[in-house]
mmCIF file of C-alpha atoms in Angstrom:
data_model
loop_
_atom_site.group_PDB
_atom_site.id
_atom_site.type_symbol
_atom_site.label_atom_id
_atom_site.label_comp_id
_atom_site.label_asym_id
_atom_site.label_seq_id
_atom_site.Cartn_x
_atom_site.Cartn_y
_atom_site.Cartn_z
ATOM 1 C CA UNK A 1 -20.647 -22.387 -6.063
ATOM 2 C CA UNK A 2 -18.865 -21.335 -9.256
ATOM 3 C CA UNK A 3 -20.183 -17.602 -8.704
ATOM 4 C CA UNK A 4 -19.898 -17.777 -5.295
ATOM 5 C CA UNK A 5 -15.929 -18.401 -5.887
ATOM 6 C CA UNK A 6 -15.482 -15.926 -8.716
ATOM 7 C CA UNK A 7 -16.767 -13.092 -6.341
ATOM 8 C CA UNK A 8 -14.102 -14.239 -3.972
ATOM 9 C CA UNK A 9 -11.695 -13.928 -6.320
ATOM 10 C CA UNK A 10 -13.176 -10.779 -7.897
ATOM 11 C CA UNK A 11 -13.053 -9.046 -4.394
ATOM 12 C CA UNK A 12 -9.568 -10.696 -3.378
ATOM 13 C CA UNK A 13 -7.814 -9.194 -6.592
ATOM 14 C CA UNK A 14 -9.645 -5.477 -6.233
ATOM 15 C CA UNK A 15 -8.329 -5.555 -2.341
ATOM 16 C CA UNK A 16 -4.591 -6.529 -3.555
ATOM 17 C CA UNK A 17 -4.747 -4.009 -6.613
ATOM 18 C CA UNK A 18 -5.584 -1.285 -4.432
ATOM 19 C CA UNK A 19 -3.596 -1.725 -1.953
ATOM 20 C CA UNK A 20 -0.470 -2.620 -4.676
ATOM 21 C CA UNK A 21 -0.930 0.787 -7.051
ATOM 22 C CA UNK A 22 0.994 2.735 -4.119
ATOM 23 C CA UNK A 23 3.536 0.466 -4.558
ATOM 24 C CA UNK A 24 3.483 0.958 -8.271
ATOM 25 C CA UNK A 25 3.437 4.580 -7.872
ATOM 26 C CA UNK A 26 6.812 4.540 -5.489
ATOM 27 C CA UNK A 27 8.684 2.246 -7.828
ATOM 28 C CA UNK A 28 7.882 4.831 -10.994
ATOM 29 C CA UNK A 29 8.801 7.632 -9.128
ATOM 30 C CA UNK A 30 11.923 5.940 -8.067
ATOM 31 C CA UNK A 31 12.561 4.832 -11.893
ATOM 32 C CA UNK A 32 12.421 8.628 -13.128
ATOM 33 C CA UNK A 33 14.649 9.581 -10.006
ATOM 34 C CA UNK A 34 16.881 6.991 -11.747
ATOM 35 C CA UNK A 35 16.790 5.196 -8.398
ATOM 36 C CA UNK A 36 17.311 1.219 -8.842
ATOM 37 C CA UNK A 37 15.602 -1.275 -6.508
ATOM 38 C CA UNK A 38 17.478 -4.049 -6.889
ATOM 39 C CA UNK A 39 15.973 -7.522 -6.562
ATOM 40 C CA UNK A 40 16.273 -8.253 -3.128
ATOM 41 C CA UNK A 41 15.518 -5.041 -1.896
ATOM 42 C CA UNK A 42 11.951 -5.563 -4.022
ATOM 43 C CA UNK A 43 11.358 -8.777 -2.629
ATOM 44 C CA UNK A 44 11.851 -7.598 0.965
ATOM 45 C CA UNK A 45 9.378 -4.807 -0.039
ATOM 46 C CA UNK A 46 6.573 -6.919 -1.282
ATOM 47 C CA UNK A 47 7.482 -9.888 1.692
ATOM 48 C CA UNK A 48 6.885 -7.632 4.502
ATOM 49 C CA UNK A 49 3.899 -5.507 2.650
ATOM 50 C CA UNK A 50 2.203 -8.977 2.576
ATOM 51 C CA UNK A 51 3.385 -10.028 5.515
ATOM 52 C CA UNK A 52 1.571 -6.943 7.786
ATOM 53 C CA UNK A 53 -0.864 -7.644 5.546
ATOM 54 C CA UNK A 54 -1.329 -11.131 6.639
ATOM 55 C CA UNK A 55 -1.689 -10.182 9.980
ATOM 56 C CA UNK A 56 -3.849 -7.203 9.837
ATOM 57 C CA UNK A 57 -6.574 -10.309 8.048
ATOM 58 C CA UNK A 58 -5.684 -12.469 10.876
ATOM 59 C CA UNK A 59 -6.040 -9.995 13.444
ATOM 60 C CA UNK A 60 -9.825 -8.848 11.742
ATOM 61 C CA UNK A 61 -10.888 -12.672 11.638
ATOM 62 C CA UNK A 62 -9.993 -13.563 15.182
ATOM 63 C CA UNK A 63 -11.802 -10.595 16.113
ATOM 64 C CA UNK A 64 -14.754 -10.936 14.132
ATOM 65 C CA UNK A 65 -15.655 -14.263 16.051
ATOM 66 C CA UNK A 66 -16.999 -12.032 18.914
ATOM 67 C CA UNK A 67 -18.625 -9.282 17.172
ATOM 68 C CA UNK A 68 -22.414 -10.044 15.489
ATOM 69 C CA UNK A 69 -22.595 -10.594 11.657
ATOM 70 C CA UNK A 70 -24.344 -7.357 11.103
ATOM 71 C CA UNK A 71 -21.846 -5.287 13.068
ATOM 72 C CA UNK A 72 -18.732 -6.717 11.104
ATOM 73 C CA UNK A 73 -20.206 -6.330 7.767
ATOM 74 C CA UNK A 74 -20.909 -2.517 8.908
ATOM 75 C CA UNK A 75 -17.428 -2.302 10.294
ATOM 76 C CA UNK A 76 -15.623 -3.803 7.208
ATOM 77 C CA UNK A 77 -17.637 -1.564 4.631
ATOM 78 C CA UNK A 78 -17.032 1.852 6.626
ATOM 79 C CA UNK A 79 -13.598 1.770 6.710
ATOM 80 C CA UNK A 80 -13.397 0.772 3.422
ATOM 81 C CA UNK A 81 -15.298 3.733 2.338
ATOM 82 C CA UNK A 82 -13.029 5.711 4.959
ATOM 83 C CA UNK A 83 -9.567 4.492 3.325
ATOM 84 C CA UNK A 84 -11.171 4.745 -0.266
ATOM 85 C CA UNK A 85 -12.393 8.283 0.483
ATOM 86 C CA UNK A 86 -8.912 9.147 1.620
ATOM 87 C CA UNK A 87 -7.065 7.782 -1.130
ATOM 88 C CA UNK A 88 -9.000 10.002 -3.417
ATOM 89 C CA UNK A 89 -7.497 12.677 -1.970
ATOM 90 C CA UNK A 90 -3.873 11.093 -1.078
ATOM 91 C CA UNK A 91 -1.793 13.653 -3.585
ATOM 92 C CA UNK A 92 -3.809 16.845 -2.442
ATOM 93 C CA UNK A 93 -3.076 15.557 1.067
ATOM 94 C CA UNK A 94 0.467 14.660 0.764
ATOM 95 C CA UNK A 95 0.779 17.934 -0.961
ATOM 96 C CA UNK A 96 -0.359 19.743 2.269
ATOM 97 C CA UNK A 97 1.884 17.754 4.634
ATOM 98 C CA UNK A 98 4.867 18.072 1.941
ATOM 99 C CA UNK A 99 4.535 21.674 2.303
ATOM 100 C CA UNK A 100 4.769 21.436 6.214
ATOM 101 C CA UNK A 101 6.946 18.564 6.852
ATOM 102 C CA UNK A 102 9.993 20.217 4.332
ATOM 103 C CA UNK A 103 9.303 23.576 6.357
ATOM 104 C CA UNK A 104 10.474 22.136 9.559
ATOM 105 C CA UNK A 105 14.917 21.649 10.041
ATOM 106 C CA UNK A 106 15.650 18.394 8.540
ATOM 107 C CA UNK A 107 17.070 16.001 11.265
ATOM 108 C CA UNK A 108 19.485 12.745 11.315
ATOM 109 C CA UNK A 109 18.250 9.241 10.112
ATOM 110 C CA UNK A 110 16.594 6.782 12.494
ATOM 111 C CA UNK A 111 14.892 3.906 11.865
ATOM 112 C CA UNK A 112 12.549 4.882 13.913
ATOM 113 C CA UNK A 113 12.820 8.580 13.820
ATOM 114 C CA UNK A 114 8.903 9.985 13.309
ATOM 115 C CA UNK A 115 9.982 12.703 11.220
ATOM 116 C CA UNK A 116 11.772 10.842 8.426
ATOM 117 C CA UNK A 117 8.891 8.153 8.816
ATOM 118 C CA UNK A 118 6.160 10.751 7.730
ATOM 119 C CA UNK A 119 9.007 12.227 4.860
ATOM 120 C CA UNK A 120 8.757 8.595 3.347
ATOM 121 C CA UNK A 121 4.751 8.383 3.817
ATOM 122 C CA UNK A 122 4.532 11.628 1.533
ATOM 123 C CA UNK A 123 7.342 11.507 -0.312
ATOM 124 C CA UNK A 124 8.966 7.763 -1.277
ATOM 125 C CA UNK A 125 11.458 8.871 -2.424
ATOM 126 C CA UNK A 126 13.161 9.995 0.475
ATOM 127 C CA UNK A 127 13.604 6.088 1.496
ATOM 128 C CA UNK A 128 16.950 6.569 -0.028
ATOM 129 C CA UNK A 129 18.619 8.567 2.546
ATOM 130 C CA UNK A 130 21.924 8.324 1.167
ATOM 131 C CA UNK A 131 21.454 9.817 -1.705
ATOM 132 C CA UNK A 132 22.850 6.472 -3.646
ATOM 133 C CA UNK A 133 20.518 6.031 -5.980
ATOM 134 C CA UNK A 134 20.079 2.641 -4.655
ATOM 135 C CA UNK A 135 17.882 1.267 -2.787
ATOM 136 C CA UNK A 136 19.762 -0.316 0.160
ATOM 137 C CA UNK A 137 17.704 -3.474 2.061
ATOM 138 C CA UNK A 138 17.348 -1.434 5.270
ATOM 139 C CA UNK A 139 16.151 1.703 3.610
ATOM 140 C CA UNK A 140 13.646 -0.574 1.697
ATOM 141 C CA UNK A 141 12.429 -2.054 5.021
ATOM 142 C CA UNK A 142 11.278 1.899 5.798
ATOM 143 C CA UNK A 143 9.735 2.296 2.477
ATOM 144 C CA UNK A 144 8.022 -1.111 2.849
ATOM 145 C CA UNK A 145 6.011 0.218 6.553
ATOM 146 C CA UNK A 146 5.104 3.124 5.024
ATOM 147 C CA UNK A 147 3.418 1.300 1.966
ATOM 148 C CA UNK A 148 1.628 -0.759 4.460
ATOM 149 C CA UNK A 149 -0.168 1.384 6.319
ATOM 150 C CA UNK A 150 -3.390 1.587 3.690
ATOM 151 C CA UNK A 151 -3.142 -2.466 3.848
ATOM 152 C CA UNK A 152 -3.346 -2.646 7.878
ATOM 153 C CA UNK A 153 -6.244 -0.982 8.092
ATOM 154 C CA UNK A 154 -7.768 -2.474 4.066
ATOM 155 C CA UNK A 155 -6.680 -5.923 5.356
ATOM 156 C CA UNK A 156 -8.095 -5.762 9.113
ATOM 157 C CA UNK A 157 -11.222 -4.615 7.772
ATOM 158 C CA UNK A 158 -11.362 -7.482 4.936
ATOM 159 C CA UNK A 159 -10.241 -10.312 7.835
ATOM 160 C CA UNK A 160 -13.833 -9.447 9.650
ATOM 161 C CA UNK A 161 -15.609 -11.052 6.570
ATOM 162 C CA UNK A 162 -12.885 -12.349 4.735
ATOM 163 C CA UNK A 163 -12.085 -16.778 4.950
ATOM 164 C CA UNK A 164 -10.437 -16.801 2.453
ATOM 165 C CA UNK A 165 -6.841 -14.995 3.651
ATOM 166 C CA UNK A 166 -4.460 -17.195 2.320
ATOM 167 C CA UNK A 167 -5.869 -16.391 -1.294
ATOM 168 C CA UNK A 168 -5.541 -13.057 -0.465
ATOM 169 C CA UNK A 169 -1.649 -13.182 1.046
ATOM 170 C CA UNK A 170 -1.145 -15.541 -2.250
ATOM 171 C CA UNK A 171 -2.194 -12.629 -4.476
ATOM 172 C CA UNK A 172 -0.325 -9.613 -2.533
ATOM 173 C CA UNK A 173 3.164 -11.678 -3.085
ATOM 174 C CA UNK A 174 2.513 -12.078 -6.956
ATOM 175 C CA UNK A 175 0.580 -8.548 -7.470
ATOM 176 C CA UNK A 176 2.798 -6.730 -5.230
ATOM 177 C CA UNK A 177 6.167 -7.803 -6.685
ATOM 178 C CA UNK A 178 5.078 -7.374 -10.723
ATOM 179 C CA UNK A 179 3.942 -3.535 -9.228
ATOM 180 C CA UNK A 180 6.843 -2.850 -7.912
ATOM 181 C CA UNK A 181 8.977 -4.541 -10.964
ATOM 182 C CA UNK A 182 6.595 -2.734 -13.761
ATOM 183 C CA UNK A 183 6.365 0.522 -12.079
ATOM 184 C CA UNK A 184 10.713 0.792 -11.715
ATOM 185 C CA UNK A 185 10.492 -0.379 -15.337
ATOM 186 C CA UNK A 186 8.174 2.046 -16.522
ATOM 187 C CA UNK A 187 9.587 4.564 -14.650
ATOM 188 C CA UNK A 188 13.260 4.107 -16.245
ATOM 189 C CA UNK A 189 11.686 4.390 -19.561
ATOM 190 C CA UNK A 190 10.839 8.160 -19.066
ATOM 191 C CA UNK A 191 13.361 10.636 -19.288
ATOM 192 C CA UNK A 192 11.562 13.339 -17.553
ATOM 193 C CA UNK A 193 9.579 13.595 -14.211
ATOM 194 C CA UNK A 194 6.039 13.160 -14.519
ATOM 195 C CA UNK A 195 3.657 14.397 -12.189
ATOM 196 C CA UNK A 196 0.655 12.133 -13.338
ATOM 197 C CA UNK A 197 -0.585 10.260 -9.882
ATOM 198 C CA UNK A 198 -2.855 7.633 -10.106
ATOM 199 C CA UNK A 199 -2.822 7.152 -6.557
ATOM 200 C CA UNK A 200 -7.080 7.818 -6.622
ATOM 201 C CA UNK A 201 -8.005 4.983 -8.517
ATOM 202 C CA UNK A 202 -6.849 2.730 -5.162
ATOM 203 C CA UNK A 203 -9.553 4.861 -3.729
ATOM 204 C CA UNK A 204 -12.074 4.014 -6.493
ATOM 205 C CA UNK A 205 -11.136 0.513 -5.857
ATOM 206 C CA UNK A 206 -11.723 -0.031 -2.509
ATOM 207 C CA UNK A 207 -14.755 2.069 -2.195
ATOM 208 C CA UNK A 208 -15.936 -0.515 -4.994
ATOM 209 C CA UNK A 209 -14.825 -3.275 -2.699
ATOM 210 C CA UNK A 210 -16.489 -1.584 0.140
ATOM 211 C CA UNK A 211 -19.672 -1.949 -1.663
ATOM 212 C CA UNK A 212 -19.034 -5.565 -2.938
ATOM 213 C CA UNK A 213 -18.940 -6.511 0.732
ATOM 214 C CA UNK A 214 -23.084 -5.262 1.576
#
């Protein structure tokens, strides 16, 4: 019973550090952009994060009630794989769509205007659209959808095997907000741009995790 927990927790934590290092990597790069998140702007970041989270492990268990054992276990470690595989290549990818999206005629903000929606997927920075160096609440709510998207698909997959969601949701809140704390920290502490991206070792992770659920 004692092992059967620790792997619970082992695959819990892997899941919410994968799915936090984007939010890590955002809050650095907004630290060397000398852009401050203030507190409550952070804590609406990692609320709704593990909010959608939440429901994307909701959403998988209710489902998983109708589909056969074999099927969800299948299910849950392909896209897994999938989103790890991706993540691998996140930077070359959001290189590539940089490259496009900036060659197009920059339009007006709306909250939900497509265009500045993908800007903030590749770039976080762009969140702060008014060029304040702070990041307002409702400009944090954009950033926070566009760090979720990896954890709607991670945490739907994870709710098909997963009973143990409220760990999970318990974990995202705690893991999420030191990320996003550390990484502004961190971030501040440089005085030039860095263009290190660790954004492949959430891939590593959740191909691990992918595994850890056969």
């Amino acid at each position: 019973m004692h092992a059967l927990n620790m792997n619970i927790l082992l695959e819990a934590l892997l899941l919410v550090i994968a799915l936090s290092i984007d939010a890590f990597v955002a809050s650095f790069a907004y630290g060397t952009n000398k852009i401050k998140i203030p507190w409550k702007s952070a804590a609406l970041i990692t609320l709704i994060c593990s909010f959608l989270l939440g429901m994307a492990l909701f959403l998988g268990n209710s489902v998983s009630s109708f589909i056969p054992p074999w099927i969800t276990k299948g299910l849950c470690f392909s896209a897994l794989f999938l989103l790890g595989l991706l993540k691998l290549f996140d930077s070359t990818i959001k290189s590539w769509l940089k490259k496009s999206t900036y060659s197009t005629q920059a339009i007006s903000f709306k909250f939900l205007d497509f265009q500045f929606f993908l800007k903030v997927c590749i770039d976080s920075t762009e969140a702060d659209k008014d060029h304040s160096h702070i990041l307002s609440p409702s400009e944090a709510c954009s950033l926070a959808i566009a760090l979720s998207l990896d954890g709607l698909a991670a945490g739907f997959s994870t709710g098909l095997l997963a009973t143990h969601s409220l760990d999970i949701l318990l974990l995202s809140l705690i893991v999420n907000g030191i990320a996003i704390l550390l990484g502004c920290f961190l971030g501040n502490r440089f005085a030039q741009k860095t263009n290190y991206d660790i954004s492949w070792l959430s891939g590593v992770l959740l191909i691990v995790l992918a595994f850890l659920k056969l």
